[in-house]
PDB file of N, CA and C in Angstrom:
ATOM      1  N   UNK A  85     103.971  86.134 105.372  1.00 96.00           N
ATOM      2  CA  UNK A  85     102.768  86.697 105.983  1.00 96.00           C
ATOM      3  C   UNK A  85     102.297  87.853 105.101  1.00 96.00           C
ATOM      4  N   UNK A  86     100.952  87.825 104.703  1.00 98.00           N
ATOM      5  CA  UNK A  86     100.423  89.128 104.184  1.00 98.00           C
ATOM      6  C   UNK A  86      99.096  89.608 104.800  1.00 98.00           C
ATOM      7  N   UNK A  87      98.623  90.698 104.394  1.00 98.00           N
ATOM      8  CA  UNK A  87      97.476  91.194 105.099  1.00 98.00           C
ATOM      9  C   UNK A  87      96.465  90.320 105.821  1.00 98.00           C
ATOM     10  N   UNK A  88      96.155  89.999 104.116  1.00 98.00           N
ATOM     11  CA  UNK A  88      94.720  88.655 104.511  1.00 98.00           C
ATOM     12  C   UNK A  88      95.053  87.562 106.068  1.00 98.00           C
ATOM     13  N   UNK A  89      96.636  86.769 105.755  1.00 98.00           N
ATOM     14  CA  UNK A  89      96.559  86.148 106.861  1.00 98.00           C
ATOM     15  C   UNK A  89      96.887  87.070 108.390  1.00 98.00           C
ATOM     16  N   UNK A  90      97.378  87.833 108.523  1.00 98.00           N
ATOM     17  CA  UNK A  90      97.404  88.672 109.726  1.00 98.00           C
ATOM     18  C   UNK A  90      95.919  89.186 110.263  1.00 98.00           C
ATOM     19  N   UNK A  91      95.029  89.454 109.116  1.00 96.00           N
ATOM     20  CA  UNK A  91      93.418  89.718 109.670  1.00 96.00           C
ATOM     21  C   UNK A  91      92.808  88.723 110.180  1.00 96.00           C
ATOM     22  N   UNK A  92      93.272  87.368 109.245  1.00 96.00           N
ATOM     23  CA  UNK A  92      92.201  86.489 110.229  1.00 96.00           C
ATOM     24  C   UNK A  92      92.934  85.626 111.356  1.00 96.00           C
ATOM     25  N   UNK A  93      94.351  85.712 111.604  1.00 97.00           N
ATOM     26  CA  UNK A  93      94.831  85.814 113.147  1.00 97.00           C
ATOM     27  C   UNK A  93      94.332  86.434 113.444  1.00 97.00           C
ATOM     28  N   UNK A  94      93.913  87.942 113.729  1.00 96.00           N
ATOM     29  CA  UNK A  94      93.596  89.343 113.956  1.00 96.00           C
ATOM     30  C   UNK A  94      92.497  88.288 114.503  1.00 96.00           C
ATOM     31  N   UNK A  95      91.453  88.319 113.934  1.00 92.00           N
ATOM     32  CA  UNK A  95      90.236  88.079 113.771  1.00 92.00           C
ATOM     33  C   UNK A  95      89.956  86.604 114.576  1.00 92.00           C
ATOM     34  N   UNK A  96      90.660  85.700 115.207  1.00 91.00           N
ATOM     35  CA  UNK A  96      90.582  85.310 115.646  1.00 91.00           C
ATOM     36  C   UNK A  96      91.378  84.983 117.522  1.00 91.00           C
ATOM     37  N   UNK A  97      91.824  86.284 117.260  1.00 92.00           N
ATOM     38  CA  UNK A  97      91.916  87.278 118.673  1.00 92.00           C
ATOM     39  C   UNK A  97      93.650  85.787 118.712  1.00 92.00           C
ATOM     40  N   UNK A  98      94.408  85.553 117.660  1.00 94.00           N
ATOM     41  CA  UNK A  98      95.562  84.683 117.887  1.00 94.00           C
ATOM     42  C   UNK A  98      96.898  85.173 117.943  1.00 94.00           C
ATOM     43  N   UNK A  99      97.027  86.138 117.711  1.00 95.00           N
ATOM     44  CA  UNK A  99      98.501  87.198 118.615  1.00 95.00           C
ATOM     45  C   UNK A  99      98.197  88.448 119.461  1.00 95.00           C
ATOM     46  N   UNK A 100      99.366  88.589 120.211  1.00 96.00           N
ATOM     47  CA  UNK A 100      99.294  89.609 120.896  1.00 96.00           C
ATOM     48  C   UNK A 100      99.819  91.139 120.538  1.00 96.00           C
ATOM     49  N   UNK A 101      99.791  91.841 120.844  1.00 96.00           N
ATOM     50  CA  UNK A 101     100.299  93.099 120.334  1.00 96.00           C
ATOM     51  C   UNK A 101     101.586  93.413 119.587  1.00 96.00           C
ATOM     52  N   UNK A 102     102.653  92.613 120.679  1.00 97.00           N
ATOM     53  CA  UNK A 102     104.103  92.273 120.213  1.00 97.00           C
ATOM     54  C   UNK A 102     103.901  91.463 118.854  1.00 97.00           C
ATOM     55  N   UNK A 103     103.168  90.438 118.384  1.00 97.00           N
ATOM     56  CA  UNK A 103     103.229  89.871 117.486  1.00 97.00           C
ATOM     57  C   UNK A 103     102.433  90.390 116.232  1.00 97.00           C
ATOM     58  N   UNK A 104     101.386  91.382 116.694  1.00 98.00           N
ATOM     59  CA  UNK A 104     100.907  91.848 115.596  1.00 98.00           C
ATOM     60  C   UNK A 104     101.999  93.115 115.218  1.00 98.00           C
ATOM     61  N   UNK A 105     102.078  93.266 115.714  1.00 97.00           N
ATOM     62  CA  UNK A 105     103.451  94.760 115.371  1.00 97.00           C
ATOM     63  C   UNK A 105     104.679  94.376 114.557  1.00 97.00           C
ATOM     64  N   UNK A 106     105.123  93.239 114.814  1.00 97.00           N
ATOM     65  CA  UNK A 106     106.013  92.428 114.228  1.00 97.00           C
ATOM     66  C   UNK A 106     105.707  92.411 112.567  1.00 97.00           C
ATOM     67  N   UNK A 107     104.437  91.234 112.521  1.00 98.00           N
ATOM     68  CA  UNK A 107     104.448  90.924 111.606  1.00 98.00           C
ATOM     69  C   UNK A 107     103.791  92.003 110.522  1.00 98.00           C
ATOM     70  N   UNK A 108     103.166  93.054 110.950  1.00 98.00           N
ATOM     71  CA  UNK A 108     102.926  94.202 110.367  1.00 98.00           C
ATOM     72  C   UNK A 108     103.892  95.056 109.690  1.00 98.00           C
ATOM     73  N   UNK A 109     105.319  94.957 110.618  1.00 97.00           N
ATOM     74  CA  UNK A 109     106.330  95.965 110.036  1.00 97.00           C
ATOM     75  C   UNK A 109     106.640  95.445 108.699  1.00 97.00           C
ATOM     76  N   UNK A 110     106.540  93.865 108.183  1.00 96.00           N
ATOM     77  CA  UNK A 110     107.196  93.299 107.300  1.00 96.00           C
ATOM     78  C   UNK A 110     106.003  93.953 106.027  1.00 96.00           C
ATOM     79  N   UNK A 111     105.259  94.257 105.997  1.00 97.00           N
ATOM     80  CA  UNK A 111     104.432  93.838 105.342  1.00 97.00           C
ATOM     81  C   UNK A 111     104.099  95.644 104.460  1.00 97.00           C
ATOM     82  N   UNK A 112     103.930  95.722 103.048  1.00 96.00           N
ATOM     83  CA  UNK A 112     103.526  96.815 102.561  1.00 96.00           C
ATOM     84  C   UNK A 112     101.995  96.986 101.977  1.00 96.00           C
ATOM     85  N   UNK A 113     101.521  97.424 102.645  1.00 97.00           N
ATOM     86  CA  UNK A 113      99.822  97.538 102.286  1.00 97.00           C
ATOM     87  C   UNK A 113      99.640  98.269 101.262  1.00 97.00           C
ATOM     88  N   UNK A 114      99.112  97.403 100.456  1.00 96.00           N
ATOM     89  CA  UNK A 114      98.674  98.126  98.624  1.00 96.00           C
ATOM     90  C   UNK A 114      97.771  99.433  98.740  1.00 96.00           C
ATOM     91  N   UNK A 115      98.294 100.061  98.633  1.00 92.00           N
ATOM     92  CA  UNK A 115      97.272 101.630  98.728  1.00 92.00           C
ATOM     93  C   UNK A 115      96.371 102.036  97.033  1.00 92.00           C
ATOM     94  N   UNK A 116      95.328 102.403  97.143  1.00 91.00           N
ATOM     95  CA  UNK A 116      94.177 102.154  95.624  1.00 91.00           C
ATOM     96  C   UNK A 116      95.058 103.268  95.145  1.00 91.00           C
ATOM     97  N   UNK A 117      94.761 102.840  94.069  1.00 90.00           N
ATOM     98  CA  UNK A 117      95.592 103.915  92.622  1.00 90.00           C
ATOM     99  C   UNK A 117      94.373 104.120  91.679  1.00 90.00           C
ATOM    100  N   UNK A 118      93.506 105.534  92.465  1.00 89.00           N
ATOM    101  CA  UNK A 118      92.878 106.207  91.863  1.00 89.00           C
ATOM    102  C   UNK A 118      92.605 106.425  90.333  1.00 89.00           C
ATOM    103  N   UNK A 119      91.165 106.769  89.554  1.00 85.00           N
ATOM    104  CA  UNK A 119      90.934 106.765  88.335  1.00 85.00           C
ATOM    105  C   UNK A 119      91.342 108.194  88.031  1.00 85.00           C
ATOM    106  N   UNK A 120      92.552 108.940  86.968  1.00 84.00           N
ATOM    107  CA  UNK A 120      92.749 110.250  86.803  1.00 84.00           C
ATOM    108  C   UNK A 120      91.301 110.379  85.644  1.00 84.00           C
ATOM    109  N   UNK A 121      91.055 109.355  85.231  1.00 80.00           N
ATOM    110  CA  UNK A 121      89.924 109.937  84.167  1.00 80.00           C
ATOM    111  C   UNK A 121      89.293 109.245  83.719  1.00 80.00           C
ATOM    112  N   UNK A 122      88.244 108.924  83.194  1.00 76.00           N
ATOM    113  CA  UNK A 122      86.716 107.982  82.515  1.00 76.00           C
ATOM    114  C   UNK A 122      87.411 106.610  82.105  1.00 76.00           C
ATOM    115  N   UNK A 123      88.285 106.987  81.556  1.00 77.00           N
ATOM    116  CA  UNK A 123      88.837 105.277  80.365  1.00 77.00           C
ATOM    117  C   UNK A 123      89.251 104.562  81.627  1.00 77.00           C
ATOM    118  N   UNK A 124      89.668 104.923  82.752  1.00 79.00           N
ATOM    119  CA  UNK A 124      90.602 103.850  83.486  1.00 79.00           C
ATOM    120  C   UNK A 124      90.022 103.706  85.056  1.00 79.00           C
ATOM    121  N   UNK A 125      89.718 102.510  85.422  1.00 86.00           N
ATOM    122  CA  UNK A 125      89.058 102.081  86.370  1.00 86.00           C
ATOM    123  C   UNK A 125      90.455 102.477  87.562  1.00 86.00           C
ATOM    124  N   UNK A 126      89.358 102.275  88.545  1.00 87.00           N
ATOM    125  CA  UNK A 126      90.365 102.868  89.769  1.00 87.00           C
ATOM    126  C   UNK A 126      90.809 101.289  90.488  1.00 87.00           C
ATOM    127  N   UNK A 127      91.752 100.673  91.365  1.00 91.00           N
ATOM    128  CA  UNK A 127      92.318  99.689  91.095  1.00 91.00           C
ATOM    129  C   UNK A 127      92.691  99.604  92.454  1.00 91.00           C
ATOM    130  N   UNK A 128      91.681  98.744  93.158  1.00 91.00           N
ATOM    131  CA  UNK A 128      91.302  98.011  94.436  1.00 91.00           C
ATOM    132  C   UNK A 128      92.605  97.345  95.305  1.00 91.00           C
ATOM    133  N   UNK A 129      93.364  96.313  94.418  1.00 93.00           N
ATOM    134  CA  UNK A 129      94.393  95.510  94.755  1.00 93.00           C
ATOM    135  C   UNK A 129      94.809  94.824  93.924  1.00 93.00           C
ATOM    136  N   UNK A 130      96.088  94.137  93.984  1.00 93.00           N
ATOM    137  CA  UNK A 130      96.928  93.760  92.823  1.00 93.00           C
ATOM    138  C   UNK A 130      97.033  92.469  93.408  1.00 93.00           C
ATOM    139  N   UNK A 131      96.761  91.640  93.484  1.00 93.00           N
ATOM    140  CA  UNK A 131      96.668  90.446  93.968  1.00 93.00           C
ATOM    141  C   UNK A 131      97.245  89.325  95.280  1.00 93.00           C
ATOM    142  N   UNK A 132      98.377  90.163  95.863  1.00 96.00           N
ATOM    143  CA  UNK A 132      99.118  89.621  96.626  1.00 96.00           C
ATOM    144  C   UNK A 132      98.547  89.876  97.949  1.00 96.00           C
ATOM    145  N   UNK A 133      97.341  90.485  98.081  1.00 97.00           N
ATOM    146  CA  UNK A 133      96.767  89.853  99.096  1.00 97.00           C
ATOM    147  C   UNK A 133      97.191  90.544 100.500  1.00 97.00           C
ATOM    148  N   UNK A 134      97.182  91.981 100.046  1.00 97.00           N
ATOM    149  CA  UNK A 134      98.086  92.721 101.153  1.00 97.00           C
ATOM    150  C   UNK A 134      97.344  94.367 100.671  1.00 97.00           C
ATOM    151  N   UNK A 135      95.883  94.246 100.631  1.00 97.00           N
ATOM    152  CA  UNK A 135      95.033  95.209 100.513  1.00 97.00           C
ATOM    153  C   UNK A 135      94.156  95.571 101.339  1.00 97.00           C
ATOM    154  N   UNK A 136      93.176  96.268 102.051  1.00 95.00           N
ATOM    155  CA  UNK A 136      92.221  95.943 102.397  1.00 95.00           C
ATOM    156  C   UNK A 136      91.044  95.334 101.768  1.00 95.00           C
ATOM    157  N   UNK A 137      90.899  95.866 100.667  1.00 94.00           N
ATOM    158  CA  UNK A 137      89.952  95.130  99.726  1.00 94.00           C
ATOM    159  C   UNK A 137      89.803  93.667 100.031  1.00 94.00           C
ATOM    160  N   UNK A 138      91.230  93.329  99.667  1.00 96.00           N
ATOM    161  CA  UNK A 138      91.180  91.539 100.006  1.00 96.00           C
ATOM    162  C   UNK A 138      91.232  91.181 100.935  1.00 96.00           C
ATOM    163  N   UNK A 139      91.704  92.266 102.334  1.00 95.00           N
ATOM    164  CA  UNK A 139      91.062  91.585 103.615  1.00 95.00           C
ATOM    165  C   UNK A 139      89.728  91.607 104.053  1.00 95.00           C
ATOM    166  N   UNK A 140      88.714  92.303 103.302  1.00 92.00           N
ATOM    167  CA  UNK A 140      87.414  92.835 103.800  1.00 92.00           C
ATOM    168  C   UNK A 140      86.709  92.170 102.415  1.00 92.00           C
ATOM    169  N   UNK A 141      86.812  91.334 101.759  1.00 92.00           N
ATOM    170  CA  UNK A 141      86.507  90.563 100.628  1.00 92.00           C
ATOM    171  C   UNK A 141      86.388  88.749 101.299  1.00 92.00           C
ATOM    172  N   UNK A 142      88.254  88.660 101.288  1.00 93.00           N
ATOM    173  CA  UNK A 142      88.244  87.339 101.968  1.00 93.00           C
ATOM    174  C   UNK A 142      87.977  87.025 103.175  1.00 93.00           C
ATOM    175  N   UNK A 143      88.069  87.613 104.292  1.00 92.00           N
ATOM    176  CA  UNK A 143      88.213  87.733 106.334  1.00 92.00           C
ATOM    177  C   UNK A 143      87.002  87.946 106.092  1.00 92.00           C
ATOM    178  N   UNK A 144      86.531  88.933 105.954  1.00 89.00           N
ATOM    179  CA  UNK A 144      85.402  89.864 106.798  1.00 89.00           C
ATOM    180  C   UNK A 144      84.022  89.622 106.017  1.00 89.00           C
ATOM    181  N   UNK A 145      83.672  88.961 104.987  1.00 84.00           N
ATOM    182  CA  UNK A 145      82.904  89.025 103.609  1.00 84.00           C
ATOM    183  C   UNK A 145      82.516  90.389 103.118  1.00 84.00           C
ATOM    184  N   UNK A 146      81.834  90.073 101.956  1.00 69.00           N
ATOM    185  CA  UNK A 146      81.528  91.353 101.283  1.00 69.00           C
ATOM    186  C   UNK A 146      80.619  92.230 101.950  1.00 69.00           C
ATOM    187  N   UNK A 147      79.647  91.334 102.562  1.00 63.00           N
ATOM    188  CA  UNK A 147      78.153  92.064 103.162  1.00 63.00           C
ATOM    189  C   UNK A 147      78.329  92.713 104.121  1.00 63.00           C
ATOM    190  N   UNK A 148      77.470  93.479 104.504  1.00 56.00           N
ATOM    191  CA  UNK A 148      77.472  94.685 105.905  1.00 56.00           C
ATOM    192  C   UNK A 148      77.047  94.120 106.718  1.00 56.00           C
ATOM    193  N   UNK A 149      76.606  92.529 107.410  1.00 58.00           N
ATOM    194  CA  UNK A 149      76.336  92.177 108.428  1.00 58.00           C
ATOM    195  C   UNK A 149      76.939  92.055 109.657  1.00 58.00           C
ATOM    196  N   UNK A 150      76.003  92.278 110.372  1.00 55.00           N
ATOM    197  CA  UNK A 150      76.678  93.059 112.075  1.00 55.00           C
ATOM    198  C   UNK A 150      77.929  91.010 112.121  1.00 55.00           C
ATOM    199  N   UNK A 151      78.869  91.819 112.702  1.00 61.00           N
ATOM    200  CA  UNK A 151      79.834  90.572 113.094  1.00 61.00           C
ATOM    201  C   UNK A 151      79.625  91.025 114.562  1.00 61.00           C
ATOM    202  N   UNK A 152      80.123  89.324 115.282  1.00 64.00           N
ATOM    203  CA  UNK A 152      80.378  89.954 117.040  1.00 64.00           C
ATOM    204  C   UNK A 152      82.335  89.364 117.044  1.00 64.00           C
ATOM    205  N   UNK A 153      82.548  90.331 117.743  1.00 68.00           N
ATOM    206  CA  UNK A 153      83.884  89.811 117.704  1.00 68.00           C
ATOM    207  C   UNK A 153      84.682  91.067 117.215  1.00 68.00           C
ATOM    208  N   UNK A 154      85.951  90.700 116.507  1.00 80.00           N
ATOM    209  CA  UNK A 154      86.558  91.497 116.138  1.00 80.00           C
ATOM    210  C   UNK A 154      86.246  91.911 114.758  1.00 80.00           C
ATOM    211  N   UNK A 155      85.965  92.900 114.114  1.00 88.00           N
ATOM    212  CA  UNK A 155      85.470  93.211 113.193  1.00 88.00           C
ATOM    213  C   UNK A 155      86.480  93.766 112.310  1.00 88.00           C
ATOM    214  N   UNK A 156      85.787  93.864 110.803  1.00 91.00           N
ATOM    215  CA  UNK A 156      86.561  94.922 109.777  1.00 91.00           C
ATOM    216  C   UNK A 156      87.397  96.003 110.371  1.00 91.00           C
ATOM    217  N   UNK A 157      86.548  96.751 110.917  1.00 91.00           N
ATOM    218  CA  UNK A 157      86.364  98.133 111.336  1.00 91.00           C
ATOM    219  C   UNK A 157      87.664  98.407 112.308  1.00 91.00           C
ATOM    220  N   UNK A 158      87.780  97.494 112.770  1.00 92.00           N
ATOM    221  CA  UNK A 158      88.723  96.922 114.082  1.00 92.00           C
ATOM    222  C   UNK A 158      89.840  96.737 113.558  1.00 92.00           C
ATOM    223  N   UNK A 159      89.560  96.093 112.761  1.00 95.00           N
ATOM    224  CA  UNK A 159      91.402  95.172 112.086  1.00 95.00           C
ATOM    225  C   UNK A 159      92.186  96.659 111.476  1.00 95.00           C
ATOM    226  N   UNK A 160      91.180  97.701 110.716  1.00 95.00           N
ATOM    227  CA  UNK A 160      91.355  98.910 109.548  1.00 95.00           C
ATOM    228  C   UNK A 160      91.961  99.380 111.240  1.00 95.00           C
ATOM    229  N   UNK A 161      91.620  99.535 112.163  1.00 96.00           N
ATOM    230  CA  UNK A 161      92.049 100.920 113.162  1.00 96.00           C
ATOM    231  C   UNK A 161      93.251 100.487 113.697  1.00 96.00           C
ATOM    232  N   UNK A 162      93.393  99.079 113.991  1.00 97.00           N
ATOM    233  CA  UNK A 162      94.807  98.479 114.757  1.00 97.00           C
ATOM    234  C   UNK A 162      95.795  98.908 113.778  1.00 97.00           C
ATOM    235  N   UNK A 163      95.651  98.396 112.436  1.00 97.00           N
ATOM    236  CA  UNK A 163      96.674  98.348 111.457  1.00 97.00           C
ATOM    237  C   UNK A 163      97.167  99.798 111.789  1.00 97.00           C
ATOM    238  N   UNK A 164      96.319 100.389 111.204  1.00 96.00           N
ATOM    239  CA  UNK A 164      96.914 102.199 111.118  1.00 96.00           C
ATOM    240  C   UNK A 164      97.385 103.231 112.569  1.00 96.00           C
ATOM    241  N   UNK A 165      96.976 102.374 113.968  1.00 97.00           N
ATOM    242  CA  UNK A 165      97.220 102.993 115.102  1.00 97.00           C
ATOM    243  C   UNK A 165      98.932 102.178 114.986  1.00 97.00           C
ATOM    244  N   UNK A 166      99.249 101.045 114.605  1.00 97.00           N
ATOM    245  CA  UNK A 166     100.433 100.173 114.831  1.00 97.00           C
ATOM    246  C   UNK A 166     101.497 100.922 113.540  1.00 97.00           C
ATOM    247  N   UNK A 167     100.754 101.541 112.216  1.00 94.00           N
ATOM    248  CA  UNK A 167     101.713 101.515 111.372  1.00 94.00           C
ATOM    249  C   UNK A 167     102.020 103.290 111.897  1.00 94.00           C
ATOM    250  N   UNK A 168     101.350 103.442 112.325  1.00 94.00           N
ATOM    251  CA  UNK A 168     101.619 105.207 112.913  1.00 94.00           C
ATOM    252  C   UNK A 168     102.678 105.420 113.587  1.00 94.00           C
ATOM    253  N   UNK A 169     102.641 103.976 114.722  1.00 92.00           N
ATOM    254  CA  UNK A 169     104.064 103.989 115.593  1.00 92.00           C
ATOM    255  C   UNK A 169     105.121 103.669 115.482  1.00 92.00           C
ATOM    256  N   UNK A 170     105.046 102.878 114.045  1.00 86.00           N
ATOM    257  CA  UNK A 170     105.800 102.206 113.447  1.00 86.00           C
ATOM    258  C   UNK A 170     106.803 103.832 112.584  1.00 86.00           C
ATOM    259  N   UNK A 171     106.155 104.310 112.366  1.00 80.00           N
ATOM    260  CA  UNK A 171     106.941 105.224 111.296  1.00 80.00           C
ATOM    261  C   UNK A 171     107.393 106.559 112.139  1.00 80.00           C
TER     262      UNK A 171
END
């Protein structure tokens, strides 16, 4: 299990709390590794698919259009209210 697929369970309202908590603990969310200076781009996600970038890229699309349902915005607040309790 990595990000991407836990968002669009998420996103399709297919576990419950117990199960999103679960499969969350396993999981290490790629945090961006900032540009210290001009030559070097700042660095979104590393491919494994356990970023937000790539959940709000692949799940959610790129565009700002209103979703109904469970949203970006939504998936970003569960994660971090669950990994809060988690630690």
């Amino acid at each position: 299990m990595n990000l991407v697929e836990l968002a669009k369970l998420f996103k399709g309202n297919a576990l419950t709390d117990e199960e999103f908590a679960s499969y969350l603990a396993d999981i290490e969310i790629f945090e961006v590794i900032e540009s210290t200076d001009e030559l070097e781009d700042t660095v979104y996600f590393n491919g494994d698919k356990n970023s937000f970038f790539e959940v709000r890229m692949l799940v959610y699309g790129a565009g700002m259009e209103v979703e109904r349902g469970r949203t970006y915005v939504d998936f970003v607040k569960k994660v971090r209210q669950v990994k809060n309790k988690l630690s």
